[in-house]
XYZ file of C-alpha atoms in Angstrom:
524
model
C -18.825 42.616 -26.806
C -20.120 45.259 -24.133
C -19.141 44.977 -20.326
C -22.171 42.936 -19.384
C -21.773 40.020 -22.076
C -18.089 39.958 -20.782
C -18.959 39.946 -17.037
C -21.496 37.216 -18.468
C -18.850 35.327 -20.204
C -16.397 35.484 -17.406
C -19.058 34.514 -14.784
C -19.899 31.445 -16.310
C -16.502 30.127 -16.394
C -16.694 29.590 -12.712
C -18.773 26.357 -13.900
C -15.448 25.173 -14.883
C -14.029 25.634 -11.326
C -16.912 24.038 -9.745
C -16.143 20.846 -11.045
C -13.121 21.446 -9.881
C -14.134 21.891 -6.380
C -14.018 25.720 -6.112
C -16.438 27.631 -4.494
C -17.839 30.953 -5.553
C -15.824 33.078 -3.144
C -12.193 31.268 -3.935
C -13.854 31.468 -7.960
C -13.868 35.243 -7.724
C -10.079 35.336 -5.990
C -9.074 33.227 -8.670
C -10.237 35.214 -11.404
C -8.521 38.531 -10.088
C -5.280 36.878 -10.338
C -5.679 36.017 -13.652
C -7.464 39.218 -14.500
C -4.649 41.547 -13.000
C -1.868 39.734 -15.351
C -4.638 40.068 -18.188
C -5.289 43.888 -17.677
C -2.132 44.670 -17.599
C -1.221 43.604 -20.587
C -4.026 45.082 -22.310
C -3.717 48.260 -20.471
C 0.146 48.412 -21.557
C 0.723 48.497 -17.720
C 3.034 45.658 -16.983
C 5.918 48.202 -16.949
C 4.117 49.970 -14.005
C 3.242 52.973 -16.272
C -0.165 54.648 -16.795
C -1.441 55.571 -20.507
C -1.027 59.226 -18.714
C 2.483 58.734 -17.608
C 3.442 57.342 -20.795
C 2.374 60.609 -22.708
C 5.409 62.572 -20.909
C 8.800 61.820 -19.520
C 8.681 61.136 -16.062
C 10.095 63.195 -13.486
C 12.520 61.876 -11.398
C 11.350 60.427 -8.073
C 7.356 60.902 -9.719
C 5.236 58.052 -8.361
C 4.196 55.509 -10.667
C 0.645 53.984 -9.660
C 0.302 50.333 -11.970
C 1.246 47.082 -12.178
C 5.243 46.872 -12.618
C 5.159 42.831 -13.238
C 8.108 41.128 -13.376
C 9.136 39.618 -16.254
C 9.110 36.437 -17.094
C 5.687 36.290 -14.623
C 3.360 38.090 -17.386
C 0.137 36.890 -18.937
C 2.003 36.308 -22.155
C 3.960 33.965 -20.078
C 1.129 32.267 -18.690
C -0.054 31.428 -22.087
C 3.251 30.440 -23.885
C 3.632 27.747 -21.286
C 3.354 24.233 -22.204
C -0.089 22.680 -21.384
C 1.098 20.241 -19.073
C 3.400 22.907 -16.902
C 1.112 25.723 -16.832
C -0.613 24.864 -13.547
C 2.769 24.481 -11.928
C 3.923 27.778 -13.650
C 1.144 29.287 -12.063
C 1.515 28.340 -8.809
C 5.678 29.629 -9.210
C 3.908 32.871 -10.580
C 1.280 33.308 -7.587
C 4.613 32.490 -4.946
C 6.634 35.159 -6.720
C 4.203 38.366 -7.841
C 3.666 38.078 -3.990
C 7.426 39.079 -3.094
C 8.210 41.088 -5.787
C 7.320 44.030 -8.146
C 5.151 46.958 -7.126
C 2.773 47.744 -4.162
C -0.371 46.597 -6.280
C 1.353 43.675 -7.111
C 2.618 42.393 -4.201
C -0.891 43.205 -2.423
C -2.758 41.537 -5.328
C -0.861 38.193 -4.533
C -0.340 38.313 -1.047
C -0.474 34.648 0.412
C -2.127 33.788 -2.791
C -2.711 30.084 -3.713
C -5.012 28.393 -6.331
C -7.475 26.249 -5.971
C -7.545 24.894 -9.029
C -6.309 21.172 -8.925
C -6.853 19.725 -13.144
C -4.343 21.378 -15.623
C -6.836 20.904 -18.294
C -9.241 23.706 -15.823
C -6.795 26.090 -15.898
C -5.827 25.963 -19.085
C -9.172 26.299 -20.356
C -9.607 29.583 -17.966
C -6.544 30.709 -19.725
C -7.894 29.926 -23.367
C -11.051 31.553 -22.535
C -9.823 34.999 -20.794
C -7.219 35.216 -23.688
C -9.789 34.929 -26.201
C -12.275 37.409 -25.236
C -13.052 40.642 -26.437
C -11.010 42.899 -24.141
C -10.887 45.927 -26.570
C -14.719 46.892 -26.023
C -14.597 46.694 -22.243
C -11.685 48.790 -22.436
C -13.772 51.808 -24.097
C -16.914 51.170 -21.758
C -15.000 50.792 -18.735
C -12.689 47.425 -17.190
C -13.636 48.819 -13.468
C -17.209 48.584 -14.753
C -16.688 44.703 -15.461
C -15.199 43.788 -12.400
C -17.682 45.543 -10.622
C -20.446 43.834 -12.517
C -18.913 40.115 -11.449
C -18.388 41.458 -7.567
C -22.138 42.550 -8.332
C -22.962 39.096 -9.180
C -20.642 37.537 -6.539
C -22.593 38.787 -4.029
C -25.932 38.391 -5.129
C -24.795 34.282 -4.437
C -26.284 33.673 -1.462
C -23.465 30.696 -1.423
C -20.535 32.954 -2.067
C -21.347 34.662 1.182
C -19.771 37.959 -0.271
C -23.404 39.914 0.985
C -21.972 40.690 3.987
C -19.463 43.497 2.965
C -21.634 44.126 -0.466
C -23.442 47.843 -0.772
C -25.988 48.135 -3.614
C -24.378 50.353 -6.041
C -27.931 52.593 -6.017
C -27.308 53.308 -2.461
C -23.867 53.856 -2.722
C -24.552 56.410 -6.166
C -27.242 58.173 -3.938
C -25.324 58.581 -0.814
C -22.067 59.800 -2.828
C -24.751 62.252 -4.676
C -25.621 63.752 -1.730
C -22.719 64.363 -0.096
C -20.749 65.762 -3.204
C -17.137 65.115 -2.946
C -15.217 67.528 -4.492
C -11.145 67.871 -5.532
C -10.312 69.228 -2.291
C -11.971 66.795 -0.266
C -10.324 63.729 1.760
C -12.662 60.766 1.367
C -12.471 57.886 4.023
C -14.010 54.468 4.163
C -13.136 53.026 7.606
C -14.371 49.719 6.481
C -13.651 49.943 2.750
C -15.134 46.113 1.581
C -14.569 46.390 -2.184
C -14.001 50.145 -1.774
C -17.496 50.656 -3.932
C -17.864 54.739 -2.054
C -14.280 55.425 -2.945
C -14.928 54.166 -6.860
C -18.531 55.696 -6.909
C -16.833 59.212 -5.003
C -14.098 58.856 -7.635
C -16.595 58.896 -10.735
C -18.632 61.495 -9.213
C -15.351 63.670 -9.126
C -14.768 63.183 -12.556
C -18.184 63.507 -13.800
C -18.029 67.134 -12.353
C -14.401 67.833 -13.330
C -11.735 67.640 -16.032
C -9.141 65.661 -14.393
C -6.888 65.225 -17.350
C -6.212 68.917 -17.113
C -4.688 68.867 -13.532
C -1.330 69.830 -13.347
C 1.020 67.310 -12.043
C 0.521 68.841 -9.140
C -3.125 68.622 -8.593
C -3.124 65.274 -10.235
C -0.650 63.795 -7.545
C -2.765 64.883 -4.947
C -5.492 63.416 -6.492
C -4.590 60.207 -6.861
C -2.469 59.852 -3.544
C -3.823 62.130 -1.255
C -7.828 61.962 -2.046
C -9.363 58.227 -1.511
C -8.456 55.994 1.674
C -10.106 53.283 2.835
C -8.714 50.335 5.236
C -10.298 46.761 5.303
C -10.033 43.586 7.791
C -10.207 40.756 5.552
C -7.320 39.735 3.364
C -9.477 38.809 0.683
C -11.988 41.424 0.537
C -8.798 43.737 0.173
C -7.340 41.955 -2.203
C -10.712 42.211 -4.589
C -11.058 46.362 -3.351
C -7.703 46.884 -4.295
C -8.129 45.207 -7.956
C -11.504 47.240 -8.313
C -9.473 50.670 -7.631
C -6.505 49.657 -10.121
C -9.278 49.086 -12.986
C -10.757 52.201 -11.880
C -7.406 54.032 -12.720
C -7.174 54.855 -9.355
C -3.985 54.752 -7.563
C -2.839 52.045 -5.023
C -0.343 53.126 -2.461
C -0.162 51.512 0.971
C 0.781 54.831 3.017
C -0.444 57.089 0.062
C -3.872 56.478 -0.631
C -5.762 53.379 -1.486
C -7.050 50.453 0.845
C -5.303 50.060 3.944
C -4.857 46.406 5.388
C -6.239 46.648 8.990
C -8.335 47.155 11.799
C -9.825 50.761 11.915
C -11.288 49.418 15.581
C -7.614 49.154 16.760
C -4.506 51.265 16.416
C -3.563 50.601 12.940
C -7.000 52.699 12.078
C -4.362 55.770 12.979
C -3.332 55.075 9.714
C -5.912 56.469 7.730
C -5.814 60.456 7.587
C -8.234 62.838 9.090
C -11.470 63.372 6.334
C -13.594 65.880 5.162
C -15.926 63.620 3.910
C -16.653 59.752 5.033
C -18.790 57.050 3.420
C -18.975 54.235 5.051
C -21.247 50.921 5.682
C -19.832 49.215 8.635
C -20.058 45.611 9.176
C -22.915 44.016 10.748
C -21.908 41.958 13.980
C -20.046 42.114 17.302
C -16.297 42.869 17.014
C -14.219 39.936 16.444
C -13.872 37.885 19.783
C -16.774 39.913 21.024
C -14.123 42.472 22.849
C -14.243 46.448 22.878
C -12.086 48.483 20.164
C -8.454 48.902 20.915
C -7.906 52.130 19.858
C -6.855 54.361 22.187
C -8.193 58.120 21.295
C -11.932 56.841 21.798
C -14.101 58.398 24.953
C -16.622 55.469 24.707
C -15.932 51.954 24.576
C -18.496 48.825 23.140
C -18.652 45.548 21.783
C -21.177 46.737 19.315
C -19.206 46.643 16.079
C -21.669 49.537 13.961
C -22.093 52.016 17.679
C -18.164 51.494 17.752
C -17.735 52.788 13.868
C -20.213 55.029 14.401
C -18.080 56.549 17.465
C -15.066 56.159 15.293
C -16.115 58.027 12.756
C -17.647 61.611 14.272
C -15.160 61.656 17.151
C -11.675 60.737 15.749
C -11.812 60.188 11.686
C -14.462 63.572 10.759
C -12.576 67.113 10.423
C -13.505 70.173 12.125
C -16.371 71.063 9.182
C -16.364 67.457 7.788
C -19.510 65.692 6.868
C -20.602 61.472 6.973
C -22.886 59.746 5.465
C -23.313 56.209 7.067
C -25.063 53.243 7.108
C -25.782 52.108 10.227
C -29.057 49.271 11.717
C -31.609 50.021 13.512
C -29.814 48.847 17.037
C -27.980 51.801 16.975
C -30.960 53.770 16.936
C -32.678 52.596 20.074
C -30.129 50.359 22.075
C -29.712 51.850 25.872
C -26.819 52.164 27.950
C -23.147 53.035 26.092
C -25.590 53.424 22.554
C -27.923 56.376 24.054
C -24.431 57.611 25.355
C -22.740 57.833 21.949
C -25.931 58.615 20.522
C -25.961 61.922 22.710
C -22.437 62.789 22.031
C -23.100 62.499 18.353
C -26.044 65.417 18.543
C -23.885 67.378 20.644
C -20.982 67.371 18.335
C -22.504 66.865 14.980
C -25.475 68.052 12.923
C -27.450 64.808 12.899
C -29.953 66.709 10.146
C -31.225 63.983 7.914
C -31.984 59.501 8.620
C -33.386 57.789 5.671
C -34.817 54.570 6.358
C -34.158 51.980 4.426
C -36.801 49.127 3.130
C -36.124 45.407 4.245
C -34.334 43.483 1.494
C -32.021 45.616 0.040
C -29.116 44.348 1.744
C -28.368 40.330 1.797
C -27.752 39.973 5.218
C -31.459 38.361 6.277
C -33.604 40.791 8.319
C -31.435 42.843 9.039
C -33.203 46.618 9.498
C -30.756 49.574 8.239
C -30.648 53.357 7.739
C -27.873 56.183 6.682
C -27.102 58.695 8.664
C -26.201 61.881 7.689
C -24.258 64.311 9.503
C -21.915 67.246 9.617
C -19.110 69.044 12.170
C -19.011 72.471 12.589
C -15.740 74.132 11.673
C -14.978 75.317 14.922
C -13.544 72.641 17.010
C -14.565 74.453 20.009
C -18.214 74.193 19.290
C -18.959 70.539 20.274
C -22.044 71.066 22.643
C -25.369 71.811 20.906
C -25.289 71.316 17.131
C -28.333 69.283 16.751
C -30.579 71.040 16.243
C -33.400 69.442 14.450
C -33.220 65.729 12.997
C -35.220 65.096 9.611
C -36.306 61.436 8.580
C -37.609 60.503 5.677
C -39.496 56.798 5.809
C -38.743 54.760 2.726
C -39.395 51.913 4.888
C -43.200 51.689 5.632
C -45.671 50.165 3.092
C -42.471 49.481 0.569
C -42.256 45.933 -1.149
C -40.037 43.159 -0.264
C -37.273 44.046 -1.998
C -35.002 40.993 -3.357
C -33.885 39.056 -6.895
C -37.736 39.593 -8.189
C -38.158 43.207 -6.713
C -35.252 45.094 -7.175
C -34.476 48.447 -5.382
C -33.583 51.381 -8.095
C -32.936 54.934 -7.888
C -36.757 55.325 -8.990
C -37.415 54.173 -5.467
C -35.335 57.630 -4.535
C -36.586 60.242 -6.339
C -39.276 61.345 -3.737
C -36.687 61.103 -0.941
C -34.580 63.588 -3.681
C -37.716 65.837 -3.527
C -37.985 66.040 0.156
C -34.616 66.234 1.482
C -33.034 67.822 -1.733
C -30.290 67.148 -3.899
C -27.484 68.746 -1.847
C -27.178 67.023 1.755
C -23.996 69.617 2.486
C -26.323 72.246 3.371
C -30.262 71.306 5.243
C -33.232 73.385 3.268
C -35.363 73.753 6.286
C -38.063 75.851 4.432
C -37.750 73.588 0.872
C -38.641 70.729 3.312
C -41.478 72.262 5.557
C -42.838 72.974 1.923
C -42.700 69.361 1.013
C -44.723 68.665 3.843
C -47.495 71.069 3.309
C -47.563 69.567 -0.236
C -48.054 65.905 1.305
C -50.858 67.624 3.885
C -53.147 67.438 0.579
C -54.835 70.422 1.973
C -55.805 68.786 5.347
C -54.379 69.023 8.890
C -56.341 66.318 10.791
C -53.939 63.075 10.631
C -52.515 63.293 7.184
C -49.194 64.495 8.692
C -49.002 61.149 9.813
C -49.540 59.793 5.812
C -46.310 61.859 4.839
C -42.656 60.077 4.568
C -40.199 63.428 5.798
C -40.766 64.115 9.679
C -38.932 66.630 11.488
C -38.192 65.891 15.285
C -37.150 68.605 17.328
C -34.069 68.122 19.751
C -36.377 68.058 22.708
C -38.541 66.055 21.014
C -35.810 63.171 20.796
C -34.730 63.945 24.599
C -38.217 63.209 25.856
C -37.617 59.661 23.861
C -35.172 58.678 25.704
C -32.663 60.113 22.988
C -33.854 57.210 20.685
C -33.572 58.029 17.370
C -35.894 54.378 16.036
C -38.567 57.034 15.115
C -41.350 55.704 12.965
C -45.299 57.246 12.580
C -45.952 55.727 9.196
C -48.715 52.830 9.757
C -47.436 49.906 8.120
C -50.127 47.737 6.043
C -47.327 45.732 4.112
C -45.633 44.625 7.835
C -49.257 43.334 9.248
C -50.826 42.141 6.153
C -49.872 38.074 7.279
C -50.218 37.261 2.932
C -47.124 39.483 2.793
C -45.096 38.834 5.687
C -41.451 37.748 5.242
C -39.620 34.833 4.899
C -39.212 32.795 7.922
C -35.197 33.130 8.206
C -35.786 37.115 7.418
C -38.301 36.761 11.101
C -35.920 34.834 12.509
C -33.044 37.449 11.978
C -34.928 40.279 12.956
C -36.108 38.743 16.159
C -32.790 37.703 17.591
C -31.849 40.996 16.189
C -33.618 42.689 18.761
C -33.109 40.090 21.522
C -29.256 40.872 21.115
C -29.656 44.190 21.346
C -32.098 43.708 24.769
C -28.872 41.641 26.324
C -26.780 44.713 25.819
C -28.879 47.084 27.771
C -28.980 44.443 30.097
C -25.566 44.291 30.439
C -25.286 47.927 30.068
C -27.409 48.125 33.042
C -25.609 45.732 35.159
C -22.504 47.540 34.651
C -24.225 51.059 35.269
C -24.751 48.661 39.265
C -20.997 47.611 39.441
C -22.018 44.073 38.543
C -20.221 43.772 35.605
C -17.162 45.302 33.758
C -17.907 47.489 30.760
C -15.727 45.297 28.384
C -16.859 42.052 28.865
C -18.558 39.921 26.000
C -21.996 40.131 25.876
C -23.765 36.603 24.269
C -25.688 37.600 20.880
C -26.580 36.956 17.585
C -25.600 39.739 15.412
């Protein structure tokens, strides 16, 4: 059985739930507890002990990185249980993995509860997971199946797991480009199901033989290389699982995903990077107030110009680089987002924006771009650094991207050719060339034809330091046969509205009529 007829297999079980009244989102929660108690088994884990770890005698005080599940609260337990008892056994099991054994485990099961009401459901779940051919999925990859159902998860528009979902070709490309390497720290501010730090973490290995780390290098690897820190107990919860399958270690101070809010003080937690890949959250902080942190210069309600701050001012190293997926408000709203905007290109090399089509997200209209950027490694130099800022326009005369139209690295490639393959380092002359090549031999208006711009830092100033720059006309956008869905028009005007009220409000606090932190009413 490969990966994909498992993730199939274990997908459709989740018609069993829905009779029992579960929804898709309390479905996939279910299925990691389950799953964790099943892996462990057939990873030989339960002990807390790695395949790795198992090969040698452990040193004394070494850190052990899996399960440890208490016995007596093991999947063979689960499925020696009488029919009748099982769903009460499981609901003693849920109550005490959450109290006891190792980090993982305790995090895994933290306020956990089932759904699941029928015996007969869960011990059909039970039957079925047991059954299954686990020893293929093992060879191709068990982080590769849960990945595939958090895939499918949120492509349910009624799961509502879209919102903190990256496409994994976005993700792949972005980690590409910004080639993490063993000495790197990697941070994900706002972690979701920590999909960078997995794709970052394959990269790695892809491009290095980690089984023949010392013990030294191989600590540091797994405890002092991937961070991430998320919000929502949940969506931690399912990160966490996908970085255990991923034999990636789980640590709450060492590595792994935080539980918190980067916006506030616990965000201190997370360690200084050299690298950071990152999607923020669409949407106004919670309660519509200002980050609480307190080693921020500029202060705002909006959630992805607050991240964005976050990121180059206090998470980024002196000679760190970002790569960052931010919307299009960030690019063009006035006030505090021209203000951090400014800071950015005076701090940071803001060398390369790739806009993104429509669609590829599930969050409705909803515009977006990644930003790529670097410090210089002189912390004294934080006046002048941008110098020139390259975009590349994937998002004029695309498709509607979507279930039928689905966005693939072959969408890429020419974004590879113009930019390059190495986003550490800018090609200036590789990308003038690409240009010239796009020019098809003429100089009168073809420019205009060609996806990769370069705009000069004046050139930006004498916009108003907006960085929503577009010269591409767009047939697909005015061609009223094509035009998008309704809800998608709806989205992106209210979008925009939202973003009008807070230079509005900007404005009125720039004349003393309003405080800086107070709520401003919007939509996204």
């Amino acid at each position: 059985m490969s990966t994909q007829d498992l993730v199939a297999k274990l997908w459709n079980l989740c018609n069993l739930l829905r009779d029992d009244g579960v929804t898709y989102h309390e479905y996939i929660n279910e299925l990691t507890y389950l799953i964790f108690l099943k892996m462990a088994k057939e990873t030989d884990t339960e002990d807390g002990r790695t395949e790795r770890e198992k090969s040698k005698k452990l040193k004394q005080g070494e850190k052990r990185k899996q399960p440890n599940i208490p016995e007596e609260n093991r999947w063979d337990d689960l499925v020696a249980c009488e029919s009748g008892a099982r769903l009460q056994k499981y609901k003693e099991m849920l109550i005490h993995l959450g109290a006891n054994g190792s980090v993982i485990c305790q995090a895994i099961y933290s306020n956990a509860n089932t759904f699941i009401r029928k015996p007969a459901t869960l011990n059909k779940l039970v039957t079925e997971i047991d059954k299954l051919d686990w020893y293929s999925a093992k060879e191709e990859g068990l982080g590769d199946m849960y990945e595939g159902l958090l895939e499918i998860n949120a492509t349910e528009k009624k799961s509502g797991a879209g919102q903190y979902f990256t496409p994994r070709v976005l993700i792949n490309a972005m980690v590409e480009l910004m080639k993490p390497t063993l000495d790197d720290v990697i941070v994900d501010p706002t972690a979701g199901t920590g999909g960078f730090l997995i794709s970052a973490h394959h990269y790695i290995k892809t491009h290095n033989d980690i089984r023949k780390l010392d013990e030294k290098a191989y600590d540091k690897y797994q405890h002092q290389t991937f961070y991430g820190m998320e919000l929502v107990p949940d969506t931690r919860r399912l990160a966490m699982m996908n970085l255990m399958l991923h034999d990636l270690a789980v640590d709450d101070r060492n590595a792994g995903i935080l539980f918190g809010d980067t916006l506030s003080n616990e965000g201190k937690e997370l360690p200084k990077a050299t690298l950071v890949l990152a999607n923020p959250p669409f949407g106004t902080k919670q309660g519509g107030g200002v980050p609480t942190r307190d080693d921020l210069l500029h202060y705002t309600s909006n959630k992805q110009l607050a991240f964005l701050h976050l990121i180059y001012h206090s998470i980024l190293k002196a000679g760190g680089r970002a790569a960052v997926v931010l919307p299009d408000n960030v690019l063009f709203e006035g006030g505090i987002g021209k203000t951090i905007r400014r800071d950015l290109m005076e701090k940071c090399n803001l060398h390369t924006i790739l806009r993104l089509p429509t669609g590829i997200f599930y969050a409705a209209g909803v515009k977006t771009n990644v930003l790529f950027f670097s410090k210089p490694k002189d912390e004294k130099k934080d006046k002048g650094n941008t110098k020139n800022v390259w975009v590349y326009d994937l998002r004029a005369n695309m498709p509607q991207f979507g279930k039928r139209t689905l966005f693939t690295s072959k969408h890429l490639e020419e974004f590879y050719d113009a930019v390059g393959e190495d986003l550490t380092k800018v090609n200036e002359k590789a990308r003038n060339a690409f240009i010239e090549r796009h020019r098809g031999g003429s100089d009168v208006g073809s420019v205009d034809t060609c996806r990769l711009r370069c705009f000069s830092r004046e050139d930006i100033a004498k916009k108003d330091d907006s960085l929503d720059l577009a010269w591409i006309r767009d047939d697909s956008s005015e061609d009223s046969a094509n035009l998008p869905e309704p809800d998608v028009l709806i989205n992106e005007a209210l979008e925009e509205m939202a973003g009008a009220m807070r230079e509005l409000k900007a404005i009125l606090g720039a004349l003393g009529a309003a405080g800086e932190g107070e709520e401003v009413l919007g939509w996204v």
